[in-house]
């Protein structure tokens, strides 16, 4: 088995398919690493450098707090219940990712690709989602209270029962978006077809 300390120092970049479940990789240097199909469920990746890493992996319940995920490929990753407190995610791709119950509130997700992502019940409170692409994403029951969705693309997204209280949807694209039971109290809807 590969030594965790060696991995953490960035000496190994091909980690595809490895079982790293529950491992302590806090502060690991994994920029540009290939972690596709790896098992990182429950892993501690706090403060890890994962810039441009391929993370199409099992990250269920992983702690990514303070991690640098800029430019990372997280498409179709299992991120259910993962924590992203203070993580850097600019330029990351979460297309088709499973983010059910993930804690991603207060993050700057400006322009991030979340197309087709499963965000049911996710905490996105006060997240900055300006110009983010949430086309066909499932946001049923998600907490988007106070979120900034200015110019976000929500075409075909499902927001059934989502909490958008005080959210900014200024000029957001909302064609064929499902709003059944969504809370829109004090939401800014200017420039959208929902504008009063």
C-alpha positions in Angstrom: 0.0 0.0 0.0 1.2 3.5 -0.8 2.4 5.6 2.1 -0.1 8.4 2.9 2.7 10.8 3.8 4.2 10.3 0.4 0.9 11.0 -1.2 0.4 14.1 1.0 3.7 15.6 -0.1 2.6 15.4 -3.7 5.2 12.8 -4.8 2.5 10.6 -6.4 0.1 12.1 -8.9 -1.5 9.0 -10.4 -4.0 7.9 -7.7 -6.8 6.7 -9.9 -8.9 3.9 -8.3 -7.0 4.0 -5.0 -8.8 3.3 -1.7 -8.2 6.3 0.5 -11.4 6.2 2.4 -11.2 7.9 5.8 -7.6 8.8 5.3 -6.1 12.0 6.7 -4.9 14.1 3.8 -5.2 17.5 5.4 -3.0 20.0 3.7 -2.0 17.4 1.0 -0.3 18.7 -2.2 -2.4 17.1 -4.8 -2.5 19.7 -7.6 -2.9 18.1 -11.0 -3.4 14.7 -9.4 -5.5 12.0 -11.1 -7.9 10.7 -8.4 -10.5 9.4 -10.9 -12.5 6.5 -9.5 -10.7 6.8 -6.1 -12.5 6.1 -2.9 -12.1 9.2 -0.7 -15.3 8.8 1.3 -15.0 10.3 4.7 -11.4 11.5 3.9 -10.0 14.6 5.6 -8.9 16.9 2.8 -9.0 20.1 4.8 -6.7 22.7 3.3 -5.5 20.3 0.6 -4.3 21.8 -2.7 -6.4 20.1 -5.3 -6.1 22.6 -8.1 -6.8 21.2 -11.5 -7.1 17.7 -9.9 -9.3 15.1 -11.6 -11.7 14.2 -8.8 -14.4 12.2 -10.5 -14.4 10.0 -7.4 -16.3 8.9 -4.3 -15.9 11.9 -1.9 -19.0 11.1 0.1 -18.9 12.7 3.5 -15.4 14.1 2.8 -14.2 17.2 4.5 -13.0 19.7 1.9 -13.0 22.7 4.2 -10.5 25.3 3.1 -9.4 23.1 0.2 -8.2 24.7 -3.1 -10.4 23.2 -5.8 -9.8 25.8 -8.4 -10.0 24.3 -11.9 -10.7 20.8 -10.5 -12.8 18.3 -12.4 -15.5 17.0 -10.1 -17.9 16.0 -12.8 -20.2 13.1 -11.7 -18.4 12.9 -8.4 -20.2 11.6 -5.3 -20.1 14.5 -2.9 -23.1 13.7 -0.8 -22.8 15.2 2.6 -19.4 16.7 1.8 -18.3 19.9 3.6 -16.8 22.8 1.5 -16.5 25.5 4.2 -14.2 28.2 3.0 -13.1 26.1 0.0 -11.9 27.8 -3.3 -13.9 26.5 -6.2 -13.5 29.1 -9.0 -13.3 27.4 -12.4 -14.2 24.0 -11.0 -16.6 21.7 -12.8 -19.4 20.0 -10.8 -21.5 18.9 -13.8 -23.6 15.9 -13.0 -22.1 15.7 -9.5 -24.1 14.3 -6.5 -24.2 17.1 -3.9 -27.2 15.9 -1.9 -27.0 17.3 1.6 -23.6 19.0 0.9 -22.6 22.1 2.9 -21.6 24.7 0.3 -23.2 27.8 1.8 -21.3 31.1 1.8 -19.0 29.9 -1.1 -18.1 32.0 -4.1 -19.3 29.8 -7.0 -19.3 32.5 -9.6 -19.4 31.0 -13.1 -19.1 27.5 -11.8 -20.5 24.6 -13.9 -23.2 22.8 -12.0 -25.1 21.5 -15.0 -27.3 18.5 -14.2 -25.9 18.4 -10.6 -28.0 16.7 -7.9 -28.3 19.4 -5.2 -31.4 18.1 -3.4 -31.4 19.4 0.2 -28.0 21.1 -0.2 -27.1 24.1 1.9 -26.3 27.0 -0.5 -27.4 29.7 1.8 -25.7 33.0 1.0 -23.6 31.3 -1.7 -22.5 33.5 -4.6 -23.7 31.8 -7.8 -23.5 34.8 -10.2 -23.4 33.5 -13.8 -23.2 29.9 -12.5 -24.7 27.3 -14.9 -27.3 25.3 -13.0 -29.1 24.1 -16.2 -31.1 20.9 -15.4 -29.8 20.8 -11.8 -32.1 19.3 -9.2 -32.3 21.8 -6.3 -35.4 20.4 -4.7 -35.5 21.3 -1.0 -32.2 23.2 -1.3 -31.5 26.2 1.0 -30.7 29.1 -1.3 -31.8 31.8 1.2 -29.8 34.9 0.6 -28.0 33.4 -2.3 -26.8 35.6 -5.2 -28.0 34.1 -8.4 -27.6 37.2 -10.6 -27.4 36.1 -14.3 -27.3 32.5 -13.2 -28.6 29.9 -15.8 -31.4 27.9 -14.2 -33.0 26.7 -17.5 -34.7 23.3 -16.8 -33.7 23.3 -13.1 -36.0 21.9 -10.5 -36.4 24.2 -7.5 -39.4 22.3 -6.0 -39.7 23.3 -2.3 -36.4 25.2 -2.4 -35.9 28.1 0.0 -35.0 31.2 -2.1 -36.0 33.7 0.6 -34.1 36.9 0.0 -32.2 35.4 -3.0 -31.0 37.7 -5.8 -32.3 36.3 -9.2 -31.6 39.5 -11.1 -31.6 38.7 -14.8 -31.4 34.9 -14.2 -32.3 32.6 -17.1 -35.3 30.5 -15.9 -36.8 28.9 -19.0 -38.7 25.7 -18.1 -37.6 25.9 -14.4 -39.9 24.1 -12.0 -40.8 26.3 -9.0 -43.6 24.2 -7.3 -43.6 25.1 -3.6 -40.5 27.3 -3.7 -40.2 30.1 -1.2 -39.6 33.4 -3.0 -40.3 35.8 -0.2 -38.2 39.0 -0.6 -36.4 37.5 -3.6 -35.2 39.9 -6.3 -36.9 38.7 -9.6 -36.2 41.8 -11.7 -35.3 41.0 -15.3 -36.9 37.5 -15.1 -40.3 36.3 -16.4 -41.4 36.0 -12.7 -40.9 39.8 -12.2 -44.1 41.3 -10.7 
